Amino acid sequence: MAMLPSWQNGKLGGKVRAGLWLETEVGEGNIFTKAQLRQAFPEVAQIDRRLRDLRDHGWRIDTSRDDPALKQEEQRYVTKGAEVWIPGQAKVARHKGSLTSPQRIKVWQSDNFMCRTCGIGAGEEYEEGSDVRSQLNVARRKVVLQDGSTEVQMVTECKRCTSGTAGEAPVDLADVLGRIDSLSPLEKQALTAWIAADRRTQGSLEKLWGAYRTLPSASRETVRKAVADEDNQ
């Protein structure tokens, strides 16, 4: 393994030095604070921005917005991207790992400002009378496409659900579509209505089942016999 340049070399740019500092002083998977970053680079103006620039080159650096387990002043160095200290690498920007505010809002709008995991809306109470209200984030979800390739797509999740889905297996889009094809016409009709409303609505059959389920035993037996008689006719 080649020896890395020193992150203390003042002749290197702030972004390069920040990347080297993460690699040699922090290490992948570990937590650091803004105070530690600024203490390491007291002479570098806007070192926070130089660090964020690494995300443009495929580096993943999570904040408390990405990982609810982190405190507000903490960040986690997750994975290394392009080795920006190698000549030419620093000029090849990859997809941005951090969303801008307009991009984040666009994801929320496409998801109707609702957590796609639990269905809670922005600022709603988790339980009636609770002081805890939802806070929406944008999570990265791996999706296996129909051609077998994997793509990272953005989805709205609340902070509570984000903490519970870390490391979740990729979603297999081809499997979802295949299961839809196997539905009966009645099931497809119900699913189509749910998709159009962007929520699961109860159809007449489900409402009828709900009413039947609440009946006392004698009444349920009356309904059971009536349905059986209908089938035998």
PDB file of C-alpha atoms in Angstrom:
ATOM      1  CA  MET A   1       0.000   0.000   0.000  1.00  0.00           C
ATOM      2  CA  ALA A   2       1.443   3.360  -1.060  1.00  0.00           C
ATOM      3  CA  MET A   3       2.271   5.847   1.668  1.00  0.00           C
ATOM      4  CA  LEU A   4      -0.155   8.752   1.753  1.00  0.00           C
ATOM      5  CA  PRO A   5       1.004  12.354   1.638  1.00  0.00           C
ATOM      6  CA  SER A   6       0.927  14.202   4.954  1.00  0.00           C
ATOM      7  CA  TRP A   7      -2.321  16.015   5.723  1.00  0.00           C
ATOM      8  CA  GLN A   8      -0.165  18.677   7.390  1.00  0.00           C
ATOM      9  CA  ASN A   9       1.500  19.630   4.096  1.00  0.00           C
ATOM     10  CA  GLY A  10       0.469  23.261   3.633  1.00  0.00           C
ATOM     11  CA  LYS A  11       1.258  23.117  -0.082  1.00  0.00           C
ATOM     12  CA  LEU A  12      -1.761  20.883  -0.675  1.00  0.00           C
ATOM     13  CA  GLY A  13      -5.267  22.298  -1.049  1.00  0.00           C
ATOM     14  CA  GLY A  14      -7.737  22.347   1.821  1.00  0.00           C
ATOM     15  CA  LYS A  15      -9.948  19.677   0.271  1.00  0.00           C
ATOM     16  CA  VAL A  16      -7.025  17.319  -0.274  1.00  0.00           C
ATOM     17  CA  ARG A  17      -5.713  17.874   3.242  1.00  0.00           C
ATOM     18  CA  ALA A  18      -9.183  17.288   4.712  1.00  0.00           C
ATOM     19  CA  GLY A  19      -9.417  13.964   2.872  1.00  0.00           C
ATOM     20  CA  LEU A  20      -5.993  12.896   4.076  1.00  0.00           C
ATOM     21  CA  TRP A  21      -6.901  13.910   7.639  1.00  0.00           C
ATOM     22  CA  LEU A  22     -10.018  11.736   7.508  1.00  0.00           C
ATOM     23  CA  GLU A  23      -8.020   8.791   6.181  1.00  0.00           C
ATOM     24  CA  THR A  24      -5.074   8.994   8.588  1.00  0.00           C
ATOM     25  CA  GLU A  25      -6.498  10.600  11.730  1.00  0.00           C
ATOM     26  CA  VAL A  26     -10.197   9.691  11.815  1.00  0.00           C
ATOM     27  CA  GLY A  27     -10.589   6.426   9.893  1.00  0.00           C
ATOM     28  CA  GLU A  28     -13.643   5.012   8.134  1.00  0.00           C
ATOM     29  CA  GLY A  29     -16.643   4.433  10.371  1.00  0.00           C
ATOM     30  CA  ASN A  30     -15.442   6.785  13.099  1.00  0.00           C
ATOM     31  CA  ILE A  31     -16.930   9.998  14.472  1.00  0.00           C
ATOM     32  CA  PHE A  32     -15.339  13.446  14.579  1.00  0.00           C
ATOM     33  CA  THR A  33     -16.591  16.896  15.490  1.00  0.00           C
ATOM     34  CA  LYS A  34     -16.430  20.270  13.785  1.00  0.00           C
ATOM     35  CA  ALA A  35     -14.298  21.498  16.663  1.00  0.00           C
ATOM     36  CA  GLN A  36     -11.738  18.754  16.019  1.00  0.00           C
ATOM     37  CA  LEU A  37     -11.703  19.588  12.299  1.00  0.00           C
ATOM     38  CA  ARG A  38     -11.141  23.289  12.915  1.00  0.00           C
ATOM     39  CA  GLN A  39      -8.505  22.573  15.527  1.00  0.00           C
ATOM     40  CA  ALA A  40      -6.594  20.463  12.999  1.00  0.00           C
ATOM     41  CA  PHE A  41      -6.756  23.223  10.352  1.00  0.00           C
ATOM     42  CA  PRO A  42      -6.713  26.573  12.186  1.00  0.00           C
ATOM     43  CA  GLU A  43      -5.020  28.290   9.245  1.00  0.00           C
ATOM     44  CA  VAL A  44      -7.411  27.018   6.521  1.00  0.00           C
ATOM     45  CA  ALA A  45     -10.345  29.307   5.755  1.00  0.00           C
ATOM     46  CA  GLN A  46     -13.726  27.577   5.391  1.00  0.00           C
ATOM     47  CA  ILE A  47     -12.350  24.114   6.163  1.00  0.00           C
ATOM     48  CA  ASP A  48     -15.944  22.942   6.757  1.00  0.00           C
ATOM     49  CA  ARG A  49     -16.740  23.728   3.116  1.00  0.00           C
ATOM     50  CA  ARG A  50     -13.548  22.049   1.894  1.00  0.00           C
ATOM     51  CA  LEU A  51     -14.634  18.921   3.772  1.00  0.00           C
ATOM     52  CA  ARG A  52     -18.113  19.036   2.219  1.00  0.00           C
ATOM     53  CA  ASP A  53     -16.514  19.324  -1.216  1.00  0.00           C
ATOM     54  CA  LEU A  54     -15.231  15.766  -0.792  1.00  0.00           C
ATOM     55  CA  ARG A  55     -18.812  14.531  -1.193  1.00  0.00           C
ATOM     56  CA  ASP A  56     -18.673  15.694  -4.812  1.00  0.00           C
ATOM     57  CA  HIS A  57     -16.003  13.025  -5.328  1.00  0.00           C
ATOM     58  CA  GLY A  58     -17.929  10.115  -3.833  1.00  0.00           C
ATOM     59  CA  TRP A  59     -16.878  10.501  -0.201  1.00  0.00           C
ATOM     60  CA  ARG A  60     -19.631   9.739   2.288  1.00  0.00           C
ATOM     61  CA  ILE A  61     -19.579  11.898   5.394  1.00  0.00           C
ATOM     62  CA  ASP A  62     -22.788  11.688   7.436  1.00  0.00           C
ATOM     63  CA  THR A  63     -24.208  14.397   9.673  1.00  0.00           C
ATOM     64  CA  SER A  64     -26.979  14.127  12.277  1.00  0.00           C
ATOM     65  CA  ARG A  65     -29.426  14.755   9.457  1.00  0.00           C
ATOM     66  CA  ASP A  66     -28.275  11.558   7.733  1.00  0.00           C
ATOM     67  CA  ASP A  67     -27.695   9.498  10.890  1.00  0.00           C
ATOM     68  CA  PRO A  68     -30.004  10.204  13.875  1.00  0.00           C
ATOM     69  CA  ALA A  69     -27.522   8.473  16.182  1.00  0.00           C
ATOM     70  CA  LEU A  70     -25.120  11.399  15.721  1.00  0.00           C
ATOM     71  CA  LYS A  71     -25.250  14.537  17.822  1.00  0.00           C
ATOM     72  CA  GLN A  72     -25.668  17.868  16.047  1.00  0.00           C
ATOM     73  CA  GLU A  73     -21.958  18.722  16.315  1.00  0.00           C
ATOM     74  CA  GLU A  74     -20.819  15.253  15.209  1.00  0.00           C
ATOM     75  CA  GLN A  75     -20.099  13.787  11.791  1.00  0.00           C
ATOM     76  CA  ARG A  76     -19.190  10.261  10.741  1.00  0.00           C
ATOM     77  CA  TYR A  77     -16.613   9.425   8.090  1.00  0.00           C
ATOM     78  CA  VAL A  78     -18.353   6.494   6.379  1.00  0.00           C
ATOM     79  CA  THR A  79     -16.502   5.701   3.144  1.00  0.00           C
ATOM     80  CA  LYS A  80     -13.708   7.092   1.016  1.00  0.00           C
ATOM     81  CA  GLY A  81     -14.376   8.281  -2.511  1.00  0.00           C
ATOM     82  CA  ALA A  82     -11.870   9.345  -5.165  1.00  0.00           C
ATOM     83  CA  GLU A  83      -8.303   9.704  -3.911  1.00  0.00           C
ATOM     84  CA  VAL A  84      -8.204  13.455  -4.457  1.00  0.00           C
ATOM     85  CA  TRP A  85      -4.502  13.674  -3.552  1.00  0.00           C
ATOM     86  CA  ILE A  86      -3.655  11.832  -6.784  1.00  0.00           C
ATOM     87  CA  PRO A  87      -3.131  14.289  -9.669  1.00  0.00           C
ATOM     88  CA  GLY A  88      -6.283  14.558 -11.773  1.00  0.00           C
ATOM     89  CA  GLN A  89      -8.612  12.865  -9.276  1.00  0.00           C
ATOM     90  CA  ALA A  90      -9.550  16.105  -7.537  1.00  0.00           C
ATOM     91  CA  LYS A  91     -10.931  17.462 -10.812  1.00  0.00           C
ATOM     92  CA  VAL A  92     -13.236  14.522 -11.516  1.00  0.00           C
ATOM     93  CA  ALA A  93     -16.363  15.247  -9.482  1.00  0.00           C
ATOM     94  CA  ARG A  94     -18.727  12.325  -9.037  1.00  0.00           C
ATOM     95  CA  HIS A  95     -22.388  12.471  -8.082  1.00  0.00           C
ATOM     96  CA  LYS A  96     -22.985  14.704  -5.076  1.00  0.00           C
ATOM     97  CA  GLY A  97     -23.366  12.859  -1.812  1.00  0.00           C
ATOM     98  CA  SER A  98     -25.013  15.795  -0.076  1.00  0.00           C
ATOM     99  CA  LEU A  99     -28.309  17.281  -1.224  1.00  0.00           C
ATOM    100  CA  THR A 100     -28.924  20.979  -1.569  1.00  0.00           C
ATOM    101  CA  SER A 101     -32.011  22.469   0.074  1.00  0.00           C
ATOM    102  CA  PRO A 102     -33.923  22.694  -3.254  1.00  0.00           C
ATOM    103  CA  GLN A 103     -33.074  19.038  -4.002  1.00  0.00           C
ATOM    104  CA  ARG A 104     -34.223  17.974  -0.547  1.00  0.00           C
ATOM    105  CA  ILE A 105     -37.499  19.886  -0.920  1.00  0.00           C
ATOM    106  CA  LYS A 106     -38.064  18.297  -4.340  1.00  0.00           C
ATOM    107  CA  VAL A 107     -37.799  14.801  -2.809  1.00  0.00           C
ATOM    108  CA  TRP A 108     -40.226  15.763  -0.033  1.00  0.00           C
ATOM    109  CA  GLN A 109     -42.683  17.158  -2.581  1.00  0.00           C
ATOM    110  CA  SER A 110     -42.536  13.993  -4.698  1.00  0.00           C
ATOM    111  CA  ASP A 111     -43.266  11.967  -1.541  1.00  0.00           C
ATOM    112  CA  ASN A 112     -46.114  14.295  -0.450  1.00  0.00           C
ATOM    113  CA  PHE A 113     -44.157  15.391   2.640  1.00  0.00           C
ATOM    114  CA  MET A 114     -44.749  11.987   4.192  1.00  0.00           C
ATOM    115  CA  CYS A 115     -42.449   9.314   5.581  1.00  0.00           C
ATOM    116  CA  ARG A 116     -42.660   6.498   3.046  1.00  0.00           C
ATOM    117  CA  THR A 117     -41.971   3.899   5.743  1.00  0.00           C
ATOM    118  CA  CYS A 118     -44.508   4.699   8.470  1.00  0.00           C
ATOM    119  CA  GLY A 119     -46.740   7.240   6.690  1.00  0.00           C
ATOM    120  CA  ILE A 120     -46.392  10.073   9.213  1.00  0.00           C
ATOM    121  CA  GLY A 121     -46.481  13.627   7.881  1.00  0.00           C
ATOM    122  CA  ALA A 122     -44.066  16.463   8.628  1.00  0.00           C
ATOM    123  CA  GLY A 123     -44.432  17.767  12.174  1.00  0.00           C
ATOM    124  CA  GLU A 124     -47.146  15.284  13.173  1.00  0.00           C
ATOM    125  CA  GLU A 125     -47.272  13.635  16.595  1.00  0.00           C
ATOM    126  CA  TYR A 126     -46.185   9.993  16.738  1.00  0.00           C
ATOM    127  CA  GLU A 127     -48.765   9.249  19.411  1.00  0.00           C
ATOM    128  CA  GLU A 128     -51.804  11.277  20.403  1.00  0.00           C
ATOM    129  CA  GLY A 129     -50.848  13.733  23.139  1.00  0.00           C
ATOM    130  CA  SER A 130     -47.127  13.096  22.620  1.00  0.00           C
ATOM    131  CA  ASP A 131     -44.617  15.929  22.638  1.00  0.00           C
ATOM    132  CA  VAL A 132     -42.498  14.083  20.061  1.00  0.00           C
ATOM    133  CA  ARG A 133     -43.189  15.253  16.526  1.00  0.00           C
ATOM    134  CA  SER A 134     -41.844  13.865  13.301  1.00  0.00           C
ATOM    135  CA  GLN A 135     -38.875  15.353  11.520  1.00  0.00           C
ATOM    136  CA  LEU A 136     -38.483  14.388   7.887  1.00  0.00           C
ATOM    137  CA  ASN A 137     -35.167  13.503   6.309  1.00  0.00           C
ATOM    138  CA  VAL A 138     -34.068  12.292   2.896  1.00  0.00           C
ATOM    139  CA  ALA A 139     -32.689   8.752   3.016  1.00  0.00           C
ATOM    140  CA  ARG A 140     -30.723   6.896   0.384  1.00  0.00           C
ATOM    141  CA  ARG A 141     -32.321   3.626  -0.656  1.00  0.00           C
ATOM    142  CA  LYS A 142     -30.595   1.024  -2.837  1.00  0.00           C
ATOM    143  CA  VAL A 143     -32.901  -0.262  -5.553  1.00  0.00           C
ATOM    144  CA  VAL A 144     -32.169  -3.277  -7.759  1.00  0.00           C
ATOM    145  CA  LEU A 145     -33.483  -2.308 -11.183  1.00  0.00           C
ATOM    146  CA  GLN A 146     -35.075  -4.631 -13.718  1.00  0.00           C
ATOM    147  CA  ASP A 147     -31.776  -5.084 -15.598  1.00  0.00           C
ATOM    148  CA  GLY A 148     -30.073  -6.263 -12.399  1.00  0.00           C
ATOM    149  CA  SER A 149     -28.091  -3.083 -11.803  1.00  0.00           C
ATOM    150  CA  THR A 150     -28.289  -1.278  -8.455  1.00  0.00           C
ATOM    151  CA  GLU A 151     -29.137   2.402  -8.186  1.00  0.00           C
ATOM    152  CA  VAL A 152     -29.229   4.645  -5.118  1.00  0.00           C
ATOM    153  CA  GLN A 153     -32.485   6.602  -5.043  1.00  0.00           C
ATOM    154  CA  MET A 154     -33.735   9.213  -2.603  1.00  0.00           C
ATOM    155  CA  VAL A 155     -36.801   8.706  -0.424  1.00  0.00           C
ATOM    156  CA  THR A 156     -38.458  10.620   2.421  1.00  0.00           C
ATOM    157  CA  GLU A 157     -38.218   9.085   5.888  1.00  0.00           C
ATOM    158  CA  CYS A 158     -38.733  10.427   9.392  1.00  0.00           C
ATOM    159  CA  LYS A 159     -35.770  10.341  11.777  1.00  0.00           C
ATOM    160  CA  ARG A 160     -37.322   7.475  13.762  1.00  0.00           C
ATOM    161  CA  CYS A 161     -37.636   5.240  10.698  1.00  0.00           C
ATOM    162  CA  THR A 162     -34.233   6.217   9.320  1.00  0.00           C
ATOM    163  CA  SER A 163     -32.562   4.913  12.476  1.00  0.00           C
ATOM    164  CA  GLY A 164     -34.434   1.626  12.070  1.00  0.00           C
ATOM    165  CA  THR A 165     -33.598   1.051   8.390  1.00  0.00           C
ATOM    166  CA  ALA A 166     -29.833   1.558   8.495  1.00  0.00           C
ATOM    167  CA  GLY A 167     -28.153  -1.248   6.577  1.00  0.00           C
ATOM    168  CA  GLU A 168     -31.462  -2.369   5.103  1.00  0.00           C
ATOM    169  CA  ALA A 169     -31.318  -4.772   2.149  1.00  0.00           C
ATOM    170  CA  PRO A 170     -31.868  -3.234  -1.309  1.00  0.00           C
ATOM    171  CA  VAL A 171     -35.390  -3.078  -2.716  1.00  0.00           C
ATOM    172  CA  ASP A 172     -35.851  -5.425  -5.673  1.00  0.00           C
ATOM    173  CA  LEU A 173     -37.982  -3.521  -8.185  1.00  0.00           C
ATOM    174  CA  ALA A 174     -38.304  -6.505 -10.508  1.00  0.00           C
ATOM    175  CA  ASP A 175     -39.662  -8.582  -7.613  1.00  0.00           C
ATOM    176  CA  VAL A 176     -42.257  -5.904  -6.791  1.00  0.00           C
ATOM    177  CA  LEU A 177     -43.401  -5.731 -10.416  1.00  0.00           C
ATOM    178  CA  GLY A 178     -43.530  -9.537 -10.635  1.00  0.00           C
ATOM    179  CA  ARG A 179     -45.716  -9.751  -7.543  1.00  0.00           C
ATOM    180  CA  ILE A 180     -48.064  -7.164  -9.063  1.00  0.00           C
ATOM    181  CA  ASP A 181     -48.397  -9.311 -12.205  1.00  0.00           C
ATOM    182  CA  SER A 182     -49.449 -12.263 -10.051  1.00  0.00           C
ATOM    183  CA  LEU A 183     -52.357 -10.376  -8.447  1.00  0.00           C
ATOM    184  CA  SER A 184     -55.955 -11.174  -9.293  1.00  0.00           C
ATOM    185  CA  PRO A 185     -57.961  -8.519 -11.211  1.00  0.00           C
ATOM    186  CA  LEU A 186     -59.758  -7.533  -8.001  1.00  0.00           C
ATOM    187  CA  GLU A 187     -56.462  -7.154  -6.121  1.00  0.00           C
ATOM    188  CA  LYS A 188     -54.978  -5.089  -8.953  1.00  0.00           C
ATOM    189  CA  GLN A 189     -58.023  -2.830  -8.892  1.00  0.00           C
ATOM    190  CA  ALA A 190     -57.562  -2.218  -5.165  1.00  0.00           C
ATOM    191  CA  LEU A 191     -53.819  -1.593  -5.578  1.00  0.00           C
ATOM    192  CA  THR A 192     -54.448   0.850  -8.427  1.00  0.00           C
ATOM    193  CA  ALA A 193     -56.805   2.831  -6.197  1.00  0.00           C
ATOM    194  CA  TRP A 194     -54.235   2.921  -3.382  1.00  0.00           C
ATOM    195  CA  ILE A 195     -51.504   4.104  -5.765  1.00  0.00           C
ATOM    196  CA  ALA A 196     -53.753   6.846  -7.149  1.00  0.00           C
ATOM    197  CA  ALA A 197     -54.618   8.060  -3.642  1.00  0.00           C
ATOM    198  CA  ASP A 198     -51.031   7.498  -2.408  1.00  0.00           C
ATOM    199  CA  ARG A 199     -52.475   5.796   0.646  1.00  0.00           C
ATOM    200  CA  ARG A 200     -54.188   2.538   1.451  1.00  0.00           C
ATOM    201  CA  THR A 201     -57.932   3.074   1.408  1.00  0.00           C
ATOM    202  CA  GLN A 202     -60.452   0.508   2.573  1.00  0.00           C
ATOM    203  CA  GLY A 203     -62.648  -0.912  -0.164  1.00  0.00           C
ATOM    204  CA  SER A 204     -66.160  -2.206   0.398  1.00  0.00           C
ATOM    205  CA  LEU A 205     -64.864  -5.764   0.922  1.00  0.00           C
ATOM    206  CA  GLU A 206     -62.400  -4.714   3.628  1.00  0.00           C
ATOM    207  CA  LYS A 207     -65.040  -2.580   5.348  1.00  0.00           C
ATOM    208  CA  LEU A 208     -67.435  -5.532   5.287  1.00  0.00           C
ATOM    209  CA  TRP A 209     -64.777  -7.804   6.770  1.00  0.00           C
ATOM    210  CA  GLY A 210     -64.173  -5.235   9.510  1.00  0.00           C
ATOM    211  CA  ALA A 211     -67.876  -5.229  10.353  1.00  0.00           C
ATOM    212  CA  TYR A 212     -68.040  -9.040  10.320  1.00  0.00           C
ATOM    213  CA  ARG A 213     -64.996  -9.355  12.570  1.00  0.00           C
ATOM    214  CA  THR A 214     -66.705  -7.318  15.317  1.00  0.00           C
ATOM    215  CA  LEU A 215     -69.826  -9.517  15.393  1.00  0.00           C
ATOM    216  CA  PRO A 216     -70.507 -11.858  18.337  1.00  0.00           C
ATOM    217  CA  SER A 217     -70.044 -15.568  17.729  1.00  0.00           C
ATOM    218  CA  ALA A 218     -73.736 -16.316  17.100  1.00  0.00           C
ATOM    219  CA  SER A 219     -74.020 -13.518  14.519  1.00  0.00           C
ATOM    220  CA  ARG A 220     -70.774 -14.584  12.803  1.00  0.00           C
ATOM    221  CA  GLU A 221     -72.226 -18.096  12.488  1.00  0.00           C
ATOM    222  CA  THR A 222     -75.375 -16.651  10.866  1.00  0.00           C
ATOM    223  CA  VAL A 223     -73.220 -14.790   8.316  1.00  0.00           C
ATOM    224  CA  ARG A 224     -71.069 -17.873   7.712  1.00  0.00           C
ATOM    225  CA  LYS A 225     -74.124 -19.996   6.927  1.00  0.00           C
ATOM    226  CA  ALA A 226     -75.565 -17.294   4.646  1.00  0.00           C
ATOM    227  CA  VAL A 227     -72.318 -17.113   2.650  1.00  0.00           C
ATOM    228  CA  ALA A 228     -72.119 -20.923   2.459  1.00  0.00           C
ATOM    229  CA  ASP A 229     -75.723 -21.113   1.216  1.00  0.00           C
ATOM    230  CA  GLU A 230     -74.908 -18.559  -1.495  1.00  0.00           C
ATOM    231  CA  ASP A 231     -71.949 -20.658  -2.658  1.00  0.00           C
ATOM    232  CA  ASN A 232     -74.055 -23.819  -2.813  1.00  0.00           C
ATOM    233  CA  GLN A 233     -76.716 -22.268  -5.010  1.00  0.00           C
TER     234      GLN A 233
END
